[in-house]
Amino acid sequence: MAKAMEEKPSRLLVLYASQTGNAMDAAERVGREAERGGCPSVTVLSMDRFDASRLRDEKTVIFVVSTTGQGDAPDSMKVFWRSLLQRNLSNRWLEGLHYAVFGLGDSGYQKYNFTAKKLDKRLADLGAKSIIEKGLGDDQHPSGYEGAFDPWLSSLWNMLNQMNPTILPRVSDISNSHMKTLDPSKFQVIYHNADEVEAHMSTISDSKSTEKMIESARSMSPAFCFCDDNKPHYFLRMITNQRLTKVDYDRDVRHFEFEALSLGMDYQVGDIAEILPSPDPIAVDAFIQRCNLNPDCYITVQPRDNEKQSIDSHVKSLTHPVKLKDFVALTMDVASASPRRYFFEVMSFYAMAEHEKERLQYFASPEGRDDLYQYNQKERRTVLEVLEDFPSVQMPFEWLVQLVPPLKTRAFSISSSPSAHPNQVHLTVSIVSWITPFKRKRRGLCSSWLAALDPYESKGVYIPAWIHRGALPSPPPSLPLILIGPGTGCAPFHAFVEERAMQNVTVSTSPVIFFFGCRNQENDFLYNNFWLSHAQDHGVLSKEKGGGFFVAFSRDQPQKVYVQHKMKEERTRIWSLLSAGAAIYIAGSSVNMPANVTSTLEEIISEESGISKESAARWLRQLEKAGRFHIEAWS
């Protein structure tokens, strides 16, 4: 292998597939360290910017990929992955390619790091040679994915250096903190004449102006500039904000109803609504003041020359000057997300006080990783709080644009049927709050913002929203359904039942059984009247229609009762429906529920059909391949 790699020095290509930005961060760190080690040519690219057919022309490629949802590849990897799966590719197609794979995942999900595992196997099947064993980063690790990434990356550099010293002629510099230098930021900020910009903007209507501003700001953001979906699909107005849990109960779950400002809202049951939250304006102002920025100046953000070729011309055409304050509020999460490790490294170069510089350098080092995790991620310290903790640091705005975590949309399962509620979308949202190790109360940015909106007093608040297909396809009325959705996992099934009830008026529909679970009948029995009304008088969930509604109250008796227990009680009904061609839909928390429910289903299939549990697991996998077994889970 060493001889093959020594034929001629070639570039080190780093390809990443990222959904939330973590894999991109990790890939950029691979690129930075390779450059520090003297690599003559390093290229870091998102997979959707690279033609997979050219992979065979490369010599050394590092892949950094995240796993999303239920084992899915990020959107940016899907075309690349389909290219690798072509049947005409031989098992020698990638002969001569040396590769390494690092995956970012969450062991709380069933298909932990599934994307990295699949990619590693496919590359080997096509004849490529692995440099080192694949690395698997875990969000559940005390230091997050970096707990595995740090030692994996160190091993990668050592192995590459052993195989071909010309790739990293200064490999020892990588781990030498004294050799660290700061490259220029990847993006530059251009300031514009306010009078000219405002004269142009005055000709555009208010709603169009807001739409254009959001699209322009997010198209310029480093995190979203490659995305072609930055213009909101709809603007929503809240018309209902109803608490579903008991007022004095410690869990606050809300039912929100929104109306689209324009007619023609189009979606299906099972779809996802993504909401762009509005950050606290006081926090945005505090950030701007702390960084000595002018909130009213107009800016555009663009990549520096060496990055420009990566940005499509159509993206450039979407960008127009926006106020700095609007850019911060629409693209930068300054008051709820924690900065990543590289943020602290860059801060250290701008610290004027020596003790602050030393502390920041320690946080950015491998030795300080665990202490940084305690200070930063575990306490969920925000960018604004970190900057206030290091008052001597004055970072240029270009670096802040590049490194402040992006303001992401929040995705929610839609809980309404478009047939029952035309031009409306309803959501079931748990209002997130928690206490940090240092006893500080934290709140979820989007859920808290929505909970604070008053439908009557906030009529002028236009909420940017996008509608996308979820993991739960809309079922035809002839398909029997087995639905399992404890807690807010009931949201998509509220929509399913509404839709089936509307279909029931005009066509014959198949049976639906629904298993719901919560803690107490009194406190958090979400939508209790809705389910009970559909479970009687020939409703969708009624016995007369072949349906059923089964609820597990886990804390209303000495021994805990979960949906799995109710499923076992109804094992005959479940097997009967499965034998009749029913589809299984599961939704809810990713922590243990999907795995436990799947195990219970395997048990029921095994006992009712007389086959082994292993065979039952294979039977369920076949059901999934046939499109009759779906899981949507969230952490």
PDB file of N, CA and C in Angstrom, residues 41-126:
ATOM      1  N   SER A  41      -1.506  20.001  -1.070  1.00  0.00           N
ATOM      2  CA  SER A  41      -2.783  20.377  -1.684  1.00  0.00           C
ATOM      3  C   SER A  41      -3.926  19.774  -0.877  1.00  0.00           C
ATOM      4  N   VAL A  42      -4.780  20.630  -0.354  1.00  0.00           N
ATOM      5  CA  VAL A  42      -5.937  20.173   0.430  1.00  0.00           C
ATOM      6  C   VAL A  42      -7.199  20.824  -0.140  1.00  0.00           C
ATOM      7  N   THR A  43      -8.233  20.012  -0.368  1.00  0.00           N
ATOM      8  CA  THR A  43      -9.522  20.536  -0.832  1.00  0.00           C
ATOM      9  C   THR A  43     -10.617  19.988   0.069  1.00  0.00           C
ATOM     10  N   VAL A  44     -11.441  20.883   0.614  1.00  0.00           N
ATOM     11  CA  VAL A  44     -12.569  20.482   1.462  1.00  0.00           C
ATOM     12  C   VAL A  44     -13.854  20.857   0.729  1.00  0.00           C
ATOM     13  N   LEU A  45     -14.691  19.866   0.456  1.00  0.00           N
ATOM     14  CA  LEU A  45     -15.911  20.107  -0.326  1.00  0.00           C
ATOM     15  C   LEU A  45     -17.108  19.377   0.273  1.00  0.00           C
ATOM     16  N   SER A  46     -18.281  19.989   0.146  1.00  0.00           N
ATOM     17  CA  SER A  46     -19.527  19.278   0.432  1.00  0.00           C
ATOM     18  C   SER A  46     -19.741  18.253  -0.687  1.00  0.00           C
ATOM     19  N   MET A  47     -20.298  17.110  -0.351  1.00  0.00           N
ATOM     20  CA  MET A  47     -20.459  16.045  -1.348  1.00  0.00           C
ATOM     21  C   MET A  47     -21.282  16.474  -2.558  1.00  0.00           C
ATOM     22  N   ASP A  48     -22.225  17.381  -2.333  1.00  0.00           N
ATOM     23  CA  ASP A  48     -23.042  17.800  -3.475  1.00  0.00           C
ATOM     24  C   ASP A  48     -22.304  18.764  -4.399  1.00  0.00           C
ATOM     25  N   ARG A  49     -21.065  19.125  -4.054  1.00  0.00           N
ATOM     26  CA  ARG A  49     -20.237  19.948  -4.939  1.00  0.00           C
ATOM     27  C   ARG A  49     -19.203  19.101  -5.674  1.00  0.00           C
ATOM     28  N   PHE A  50     -19.282  17.770  -5.525  1.00  0.00           N
ATOM     29  CA  PHE A  50     -18.282  16.883  -6.123  1.00  0.00           C
ATOM     30  C   PHE A  50     -18.974  15.821  -6.968  1.00  0.00           C
ATOM     31  N   ASP A  51     -18.451  15.597  -8.169  1.00  0.00           N
ATOM     32  CA  ASP A  51     -18.993  14.591  -9.087  1.00  0.00           C
ATOM     33  C   ASP A  51     -18.446  13.219  -8.697  1.00  0.00           C
ATOM     34  N   ALA A  52     -19.332  12.339  -8.233  1.00  0.00           N
ATOM     35  CA  ALA A  52     -18.894  11.028  -7.730  1.00  0.00           C
ATOM     36  C   ALA A  52     -18.171  10.209  -8.794  1.00  0.00           C
ATOM     37  N   SER A  53     -18.456  10.451 -10.075  1.00  0.00           N
ATOM     38  CA  SER A  53     -17.789   9.680 -11.132  1.00  0.00           C
ATOM     39  C   SER A  53     -16.295   9.984 -11.189  1.00  0.00           C
ATOM     40  N   ARG A  54     -15.871  11.109 -10.577  1.00  0.00           N
ATOM     41  CA  ARG A  54     -14.463  11.489 -10.568  1.00  0.00           C
ATOM     42  C   ARG A  54     -13.711  10.921  -9.353  1.00  0.00           C
ATOM     43  N   LEU A  55     -14.406  10.167  -8.535  1.00  0.00           N
ATOM     44  CA  LEU A  55     -13.785   9.638  -7.324  1.00  0.00           C
ATOM     45  C   LEU A  55     -12.609   8.716  -7.660  1.00  0.00           C
ATOM     46  N   ARG A  56     -12.722   7.989  -8.749  1.00  0.00           N
ATOM     47  CA  ARG A  56     -11.668   7.038  -9.132  1.00  0.00           C
ATOM     48  C   ARG A  56     -10.379   7.753  -9.551  1.00  0.00           C
ATOM     49  N   ASP A  57     -10.460   9.069  -9.823  1.00  0.00           N
ATOM     50  CA  ASP A  57      -9.269   9.835 -10.200  1.00  0.00           C
ATOM     51  C   ASP A  57      -8.489  10.319  -8.973  1.00  0.00           C
ATOM     52  N   GLU A  58      -9.083  10.178  -7.781  1.00  0.00           N
ATOM     53  CA  GLU A  58      -8.437  10.646  -6.555  1.00  0.00           C
ATOM     54  C   GLU A  58      -7.565   9.549  -5.959  1.00  0.00           C
ATOM     55  N   LYS A  59      -6.569   9.970  -5.168  1.00  0.00           N
ATOM     56  CA  LYS A  59      -5.679   9.014  -4.501  1.00  0.00           C
ATOM     57  C   LYS A  59      -6.000   8.855  -3.014  1.00  0.00           C
ATOM     58  N   THR A  60      -6.309   9.995  -2.347  1.00  0.00           N
ATOM     59  CA  THR A  60      -6.545   9.966  -0.900  1.00  0.00           C
ATOM     60  C   THR A  60      -7.758  10.830  -0.578  1.00  0.00           C
ATOM     61  N   VAL A  61      -8.787  10.224  -0.003  1.00  0.00           N
ATOM     62  CA  VAL A  61     -10.023  10.952   0.311  1.00  0.00           C
ATOM     63  C   VAL A  61     -10.447  10.647   1.748  1.00  0.00           C
ATOM     64  N   ILE A  62     -10.749  11.705   2.479  1.00  0.00           N
ATOM     65  CA  ILE A  62     -11.288  11.570   3.839  1.00  0.00           C
ATOM     66  C   ILE A  62     -12.765  11.949   3.773  1.00  0.00           C
ATOM     67  N   PHE A  63     -13.627  11.055   4.246  1.00  0.00           N
ATOM     68  CA  PHE A  63     -15.070  11.299   4.250  1.00  0.00           C
ATOM     69  C   PHE A  63     -15.535  11.595   5.678  1.00  0.00           C
ATOM     70  N   VAL A  64     -16.309  12.655   5.832  1.00  0.00           N
ATOM     71  CA  VAL A  64     -16.897  12.992   7.135  1.00  0.00           C
ATOM     72  C   VAL A  64     -18.399  13.126   6.909  1.00  0.00           C
ATOM     73  N   VAL A  65     -19.172  12.204   7.474  1.00  0.00           N
ATOM     74  CA  VAL A  65     -20.610  12.161   7.166  1.00  0.00           C
ATOM     75  C   VAL A  65     -21.439  12.039   8.442  1.00  0.00           C
ATOM     76  N   SER A  66     -22.555  12.724   8.457  1.00  0.00           N
ATOM     77  CA  SER A  66     -23.478  12.602   9.588  1.00  0.00           C
ATOM     78  C   SER A  66     -24.634  11.691   9.199  1.00  0.00           C
ATOM     79  N   THR A  67     -25.323  11.190  10.206  1.00  0.00           N
ATOM     80  CA  THR A  67     -26.529  10.388  10.001  1.00  0.00           C
ATOM     81  C   THR A  67     -27.707  11.168  10.554  1.00  0.00           C
ATOM     82  N   THR A  68     -28.768  11.290   9.782  1.00  0.00           N
ATOM     83  CA  THR A  68     -29.928  12.063  10.213  1.00  0.00           C
ATOM     84  C   THR A  68     -31.128  11.141  10.404  1.00  0.00           C
ATOM     85  N   GLY A  69     -32.090  11.611  11.185  1.00  0.00           N
ATOM     86  CA  GLY A  69     -33.356  10.894  11.341  1.00  0.00           C
ATOM     87  C   GLY A  69     -33.162   9.427  11.647  1.00  0.00           C
ATOM     88  N   GLN A  70     -33.825   8.588  10.856  1.00  0.00           N
ATOM     89  CA  GLN A  70     -33.780   7.146  11.078  1.00  0.00           C
ATOM     90  C   GLN A  70     -32.754   6.481  10.163  1.00  0.00           C
ATOM     91  N   GLY A  71     -31.501   6.882  10.317  1.00  0.00           N
ATOM     92  CA  GLY A  71     -30.439   6.279   9.523  1.00  0.00           C
ATOM     93  C   GLY A  71     -30.282   6.883   8.145  1.00  0.00           C
ATOM     94  N   ASP A  72     -30.882   8.055   7.915  1.00  0.00           N
ATOM     95  CA  ASP A  72     -30.844   8.664   6.589  1.00  0.00           C
ATOM     96  C   ASP A  72     -29.532   9.415   6.366  1.00  0.00           C
ATOM     97  N   ALA A  73     -29.142   9.477   5.082  1.00  0.00           N
ATOM     98  CA  ALA A  73     -28.000  10.307   4.700  1.00  0.00           C
ATOM     99  C   ALA A  73     -28.459  11.756   4.620  1.00  0.00           C
ATOM    100  N   PRO A  74     -27.565  12.716   4.891  1.00  0.00           N
ATOM    101  CA  PRO A  74     -27.932  14.128   4.719  1.00  0.00           C
ATOM    102  C   PRO A  74     -28.333  14.401   3.266  1.00  0.00           C
ATOM    103  N   ASP A  75     -29.134  15.437   3.080  1.00  0.00           N
ATOM    104  CA  ASP A  75     -29.599  15.777   1.722  1.00  0.00           C
ATOM    105  C   ASP A  75     -28.439  15.956   0.760  1.00  0.00           C
ATOM    106  N   SER A  76     -27.338  16.549   1.242  1.00  0.00           N
ATOM    107  CA  SER A  76     -26.203  16.852   0.365  1.00  0.00           C
ATOM    108  C   SER A  76     -25.466  15.600  -0.106  1.00  0.00           C
ATOM    109  N   MET A  77     -25.795  14.435   0.449  1.00  0.00           N
ATOM    110  CA  MET A  77     -25.101  13.195   0.083  1.00  0.00           C
ATOM    111  C   MET A  77     -25.922  12.313  -0.842  1.00  0.00           C
ATOM    112  N   LYS A  78     -27.198  12.621  -1.018  1.00  0.00           N
ATOM    113  CA  LYS A  78     -28.100  11.664  -1.660  1.00  0.00           C
ATOM    114  C   LYS A  78     -27.735  11.371  -3.112  1.00  0.00           C
ATOM    115  N   VAL A  79     -27.382  12.399  -3.889  1.00  0.00           N
ATOM    116  CA  VAL A  79     -27.004  12.171  -5.288  1.00  0.00           C
ATOM    117  C   VAL A  79     -25.691  11.395  -5.350  1.00  0.00           C
ATOM    118  N   PHE A  80     -24.721  11.774  -4.534  1.00  0.00           N
ATOM    119  CA  PHE A  80     -23.425  11.102  -4.460  1.00  0.00           C
ATOM    120  C   PHE A  80     -23.617   9.618  -4.136  1.00  0.00           C
ATOM    121  N   TRP A  81     -24.463   9.337  -3.160  1.00  0.00           N
ATOM    122  CA  TRP A  81     -24.690   7.960  -2.721  1.00  0.00           C
ATOM    123  C   TRP A  81     -25.353   7.129  -3.822  1.00  0.00           C
ATOM    124  N   ARG A  82     -26.334   7.731  -4.525  1.00  0.00           N
ATOM    125  CA  ARG A  82     -26.980   7.005  -5.626  1.00  0.00           C
ATOM    126  C   ARG A  82     -25.957   6.652  -6.711  1.00  0.00           C
ATOM    127  N   SER A  83     -25.010   7.551  -6.955  1.00  0.00           N
ATOM    128  CA  SER A  83     -23.969   7.285  -7.959  1.00  0.00           C
ATOM    129  C   SER A  83     -23.112   6.087  -7.552  1.00  0.00           C
ATOM    130  N   LEU A  84     -22.812   5.982  -6.249  1.00  0.00           N
ATOM    131  CA  LEU A  84     -21.988   4.861  -5.779  1.00  0.00           C
ATOM    132  C   LEU A  84     -22.732   3.529  -5.842  1.00  0.00           C
ATOM    133  N   LEU A  85     -24.059   3.582  -5.877  1.00  0.00           N
ATOM    134  CA  LEU A  85     -24.853   2.352  -5.866  1.00  0.00           C
ATOM    135  C   LEU A  85     -25.149   1.812  -7.264  1.00  0.00           C
ATOM    136  N   GLN A  86     -24.634   2.475  -8.300  1.00  0.00           N
ATOM    137  CA  GLN A  86     -24.893   2.002  -9.663  1.00  0.00           C
ATOM    138  C   GLN A  86     -24.407   0.560  -9.827  1.00  0.00           C
ATOM    139  N   ARG A  87     -25.238  -0.248 -10.478  1.00  0.00           N
ATOM    140  CA  ARG A  87     -24.938  -1.682 -10.577  1.00  0.00           C
ATOM    141  C   ARG A  87     -23.773  -1.983 -11.520  1.00  0.00           C
ATOM    142  N   ASN A  88     -23.495  -1.065 -12.432  1.00  0.00           N
ATOM    143  CA  ASN A  88     -22.437  -1.346 -13.411  1.00  0.00           C
ATOM    144  C   ASN A  88     -21.034  -1.088 -12.859  1.00  0.00           C
ATOM    145  N   LEU A  89     -20.920  -0.659 -11.608  1.00  0.00           N
ATOM    146  CA  LEU A  89     -19.600  -0.415 -11.015  1.00  0.00           C
ATOM    147  C   LEU A  89     -19.008  -1.736 -10.529  1.00  0.00           C
ATOM    148  N   SER A  90     -17.776  -2.010 -10.930  1.00  0.00           N
ATOM    149  CA  SER A  90     -17.152  -3.288 -10.573  1.00  0.00           C
ATOM    150  C   SER A  90     -16.490  -3.185  -9.205  1.00  0.00           C
ATOM    151  N   ASN A  91     -16.064  -4.355  -8.707  1.00  0.00           N
ATOM    152  CA  ASN A  91     -15.397  -4.376  -7.397  1.00  0.00           C
ATOM    153  C   ASN A  91     -13.942  -3.904  -7.488  1.00  0.00           C
ATOM    154  N   ARG A  92     -13.532  -3.420  -8.669  1.00  0.00           N
ATOM    155  CA  ARG A  92     -12.195  -2.843  -8.819  1.00  0.00           C
ATOM    156  C   ARG A  92     -12.276  -1.379  -9.266  1.00  0.00           C
ATOM    157  N   TRP A  93     -13.471  -0.836  -9.257  1.00  0.00           N
ATOM    158  CA  TRP A  93     -13.683   0.514  -9.793  1.00  0.00           C
ATOM    159  C   TRP A  93     -12.859   1.550  -9.023  1.00  0.00           C
ATOM    160  N   LEU A  94     -12.732   1.393  -7.711  1.00  0.00           N
ATOM    161  CA  LEU A  94     -11.980   2.354  -6.896  1.00  0.00           C
ATOM    162  C   LEU A  94     -10.617   1.823  -6.469  1.00  0.00           C
ATOM    163  N   GLU A  95     -10.093   0.852  -7.211  1.00  0.00           N
ATOM    164  CA  GLU A  95      -8.761   0.338  -6.913  1.00  0.00           C
ATOM    165  C   GLU A  95      -7.749   1.485  -7.019  1.00  0.00           C
ATOM    166  N   GLY A  96      -6.908   1.636  -6.045  1.00  0.00           N
ATOM    167  CA  GLY A  96      -5.950   2.734  -6.054  1.00  0.00           C
ATOM    168  C   GLY A  96      -6.362   3.906  -5.173  1.00  0.00           C
ATOM    169  N   LEU A  97      -7.633   3.909  -4.725  1.00  0.00           N
ATOM    170  CA  LEU A  97      -8.095   4.963  -3.816  1.00  0.00           C
ATOM    171  C   LEU A  97      -7.870   4.527  -2.369  1.00  0.00           C
ATOM    172  N   HIS A  98      -7.280   5.407  -1.574  1.00  0.00           N
ATOM    173  CA  HIS A  98      -7.125   5.176  -0.134  1.00  0.00           C
ATOM    174  C   HIS A  98      -8.042   6.149   0.590  1.00  0.00           C
ATOM    175  N   TYR A  99      -8.794   5.630   1.534  1.00  0.00           N
ATOM    176  CA  TYR A  99      -9.832   6.466   2.135  1.00  0.00           C
ATOM    177  C   TYR A  99      -9.915   6.239   3.645  1.00  0.00           C
ATOM    178  N   ALA A 100     -10.566   7.189   4.303  1.00  0.00           N
ATOM    179  CA  ALA A 100     -10.916   7.048   5.721  1.00  0.00           C
ATOM    180  C   ALA A 100     -12.297   7.655   5.902  1.00  0.00           C
ATOM    181  N   VAL A 101     -13.093   7.055   6.769  1.00  0.00           N
ATOM    182  CA  VAL A 101     -14.463   7.519   7.019  1.00  0.00           C
ATOM    183  C   VAL A 101     -14.625   7.847   8.493  1.00  0.00           C
ATOM    184  N   PHE A 102     -15.160   9.044   8.766  1.00  0.00           N
ATOM    185  CA  PHE A 102     -15.567   9.381  10.134  1.00  0.00           C
ATOM    186  C   PHE A 102     -17.053   9.725  10.101  1.00  0.00           C
ATOM    187  N   GLY A 103     -17.798   9.111  11.009  1.00  0.00           N
ATOM    188  CA  GLY A 103     -19.244   9.347  11.074  1.00  0.00           C
ATOM    189  C   GLY A 103     -19.634  10.118  12.318  1.00  0.00           C
ATOM    190  N   LEU A 104     -20.662  10.956  12.182  1.00  0.00           N
ATOM    191  CA  LEU A 104     -21.231  11.674  13.319  1.00  0.00           C
ATOM    192  C   LEU A 104     -22.653  11.180  13.513  1.00  0.00           C
ATOM    193  N   GLY A 105     -22.938  10.671  14.698  1.00  0.00           N
ATOM    194  CA  GLY A 105     -24.267  10.116  14.959  1.00  0.00           C
ATOM    195  C   GLY A 105     -24.662  10.272  16.409  1.00  0.00           C
ATOM    196  N   ASP A 106     -25.741   9.589  16.758  1.00  0.00           N
ATOM    197  CA  ASP A 106     -26.289   9.653  18.111  1.00  0.00           C
ATOM    198  C   ASP A 106     -26.747   8.252  18.473  1.00  0.00           C
ATOM    199  N   SER A 107     -26.084   7.644  19.459  1.00  0.00           N
ATOM    200  CA  SER A 107     -26.406   6.262  19.821  1.00  0.00           C
ATOM    201  C   SER A 107     -27.788   6.136  20.451  1.00  0.00           C
ATOM    202  N   GLY A 108     -28.462   7.265  20.671  1.00  0.00           N
ATOM    203  CA  GLY A 108     -29.851   7.221  21.127  1.00  0.00           C
ATOM    204  C   GLY A 108     -30.795   6.751  20.031  1.00  0.00           C
ATOM    205  N   TYR A 109     -30.335   6.794  18.786  1.00  0.00           N
ATOM    206  CA  TYR A 109     -31.155   6.340  17.658  1.00  0.00           C
ATOM    207  C   TYR A 109     -30.801   4.900  17.309  1.00  0.00           C
ATOM    208  N   GLN A 110     -31.800   4.164  16.773  1.00  0.00           N
ATOM    209  CA  GLN A 110     -31.591   2.759  16.432  1.00  0.00           C
ATOM    210  C   GLN A 110     -30.481   2.587  15.402  1.00  0.00           C
ATOM    211  N   LYS A 111     -30.520   3.380  14.345  1.00  0.00           N
ATOM    212  CA  LYS A 111     -29.561   3.223  13.247  1.00  0.00           C
ATOM    213  C   LYS A 111     -28.390   4.178  13.451  1.00  0.00           C
ATOM    214  N   TYR A 112     -27.673   3.924  14.509  1.00  0.00           N
ATOM    215  CA  TYR A 112     -26.557   4.773  14.925  1.00  0.00           C
ATOM    216  C   TYR A 112     -25.457   4.784  13.868  1.00  0.00           C
ATOM    217  N   ASN A 113     -25.116   5.967  13.385  1.00  0.00           N
ATOM    218  CA  ASN A 113     -24.039   6.148  12.403  1.00  0.00           C
ATOM    219  C   ASN A 113     -24.195   5.244  11.181  1.00  0.00           C
ATOM    220  N   PHE A 114     -25.433   5.011  10.798  1.00  0.00           N
ATOM    221  CA  PHE A 114     -25.747   4.113   9.689  1.00  0.00           C
ATOM    222  C   PHE A 114     -25.097   4.585   8.390  1.00  0.00           C
ATOM    223  N   THR A 115     -25.097   5.899   8.164  1.00  0.00           N
ATOM    224  CA  THR A 115     -24.559   6.442   6.912  1.00  0.00           C
ATOM    225  C   THR A 115     -23.073   6.145   6.782  1.00  0.00           C
ATOM    226  N   ALA A 116     -22.311   6.390   7.844  1.00  0.00           N
ATOM    227  CA  ALA A 116     -20.867   6.130   7.811  1.00  0.00           C
ATOM    228  C   ALA A 116     -20.582   4.643   7.604  1.00  0.00           C
ATOM    229  N   LYS A 117     -21.334   3.797   8.264  1.00  0.00           N
ATOM    230  CA  LYS A 117     -21.127   2.348   8.134  1.00  0.00           C
ATOM    231  C   LYS A 117     -21.416   1.873   6.712  1.00  0.00           C
ATOM    232  N   LYS A 118     -22.508   2.374   6.132  1.00  0.00           N
ATOM    233  CA  LYS A 118     -22.852   1.998   4.755  1.00  0.00           C
ATOM    234  C   LYS A 118     -21.799   2.494   3.772  1.00  0.00           C
ATOM    235  N   LEU A 119     -21.354   3.743   3.944  1.00  0.00           N
ATOM    236  CA  LEU A 119     -20.365   4.322   3.044  1.00  0.00           C
ATOM    237  C   LEU A 119     -19.050   3.546   3.113  1.00  0.00           C
ATOM    238  N   ASP A 120     -18.613   3.238   4.317  1.00  0.00           N
ATOM    239  CA  ASP A 120     -17.367   2.498   4.504  1.00  0.00           C
ATOM    240  C   ASP A 120     -17.425   1.149   3.787  1.00  0.00           C
ATOM    241  N   LYS A 121     -18.525   0.454   3.939  1.00  0.00           N
ATOM    242  CA  LYS A 121     -18.674  -0.873   3.304  1.00  0.00           C
ATOM    243  C   LYS A 121     -18.718  -0.757   1.780  1.00  0.00           C
ATOM    244  N   ARG A 122     -19.443   0.252   1.267  1.00  0.00           N
ATOM    245  CA  ARG A 122     -19.567   0.393  -0.189  1.00  0.00           C
ATOM    246  C   ARG A 122     -18.222   0.743  -0.823  1.00  0.00           C
ATOM    247  N   LEU A 123     -17.459   1.630  -0.198  1.00  0.00           N
ATOM    248  CA  LEU A 123     -16.141   1.995  -0.729  1.00  0.00           C
ATOM    249  C   LEU A 123     -15.230   0.770  -0.792  1.00  0.00           C
ATOM    250  N   ALA A 124     -15.269  -0.048   0.260  1.00  0.00           N
ATOM    251  CA  ALA A 124     -14.458  -1.274   0.280  1.00  0.00           C
ATOM    252  C   ALA A 124     -14.932  -2.244  -0.798  1.00  0.00           C
ATOM    253  N   ASP A 125     -16.249  -2.365  -0.976  1.00  0.00           N
ATOM    254  CA  ASP A 125     -16.811  -3.256  -2.000  1.00  0.00           C
ATOM    255  C   ASP A 125     -16.382  -2.849  -3.407  1.00  0.00           C
ATOM    256  N   LEU A 126     -16.114  -1.551  -3.590  1.00  0.00           N
ATOM    257  CA  LEU A 126     -15.725  -1.043  -4.909  1.00  0.00           C
ATOM    258  C   LEU A 126     -14.206  -1.071  -5.116  1.00  0.00           C
TER     259      LEU A 126
END
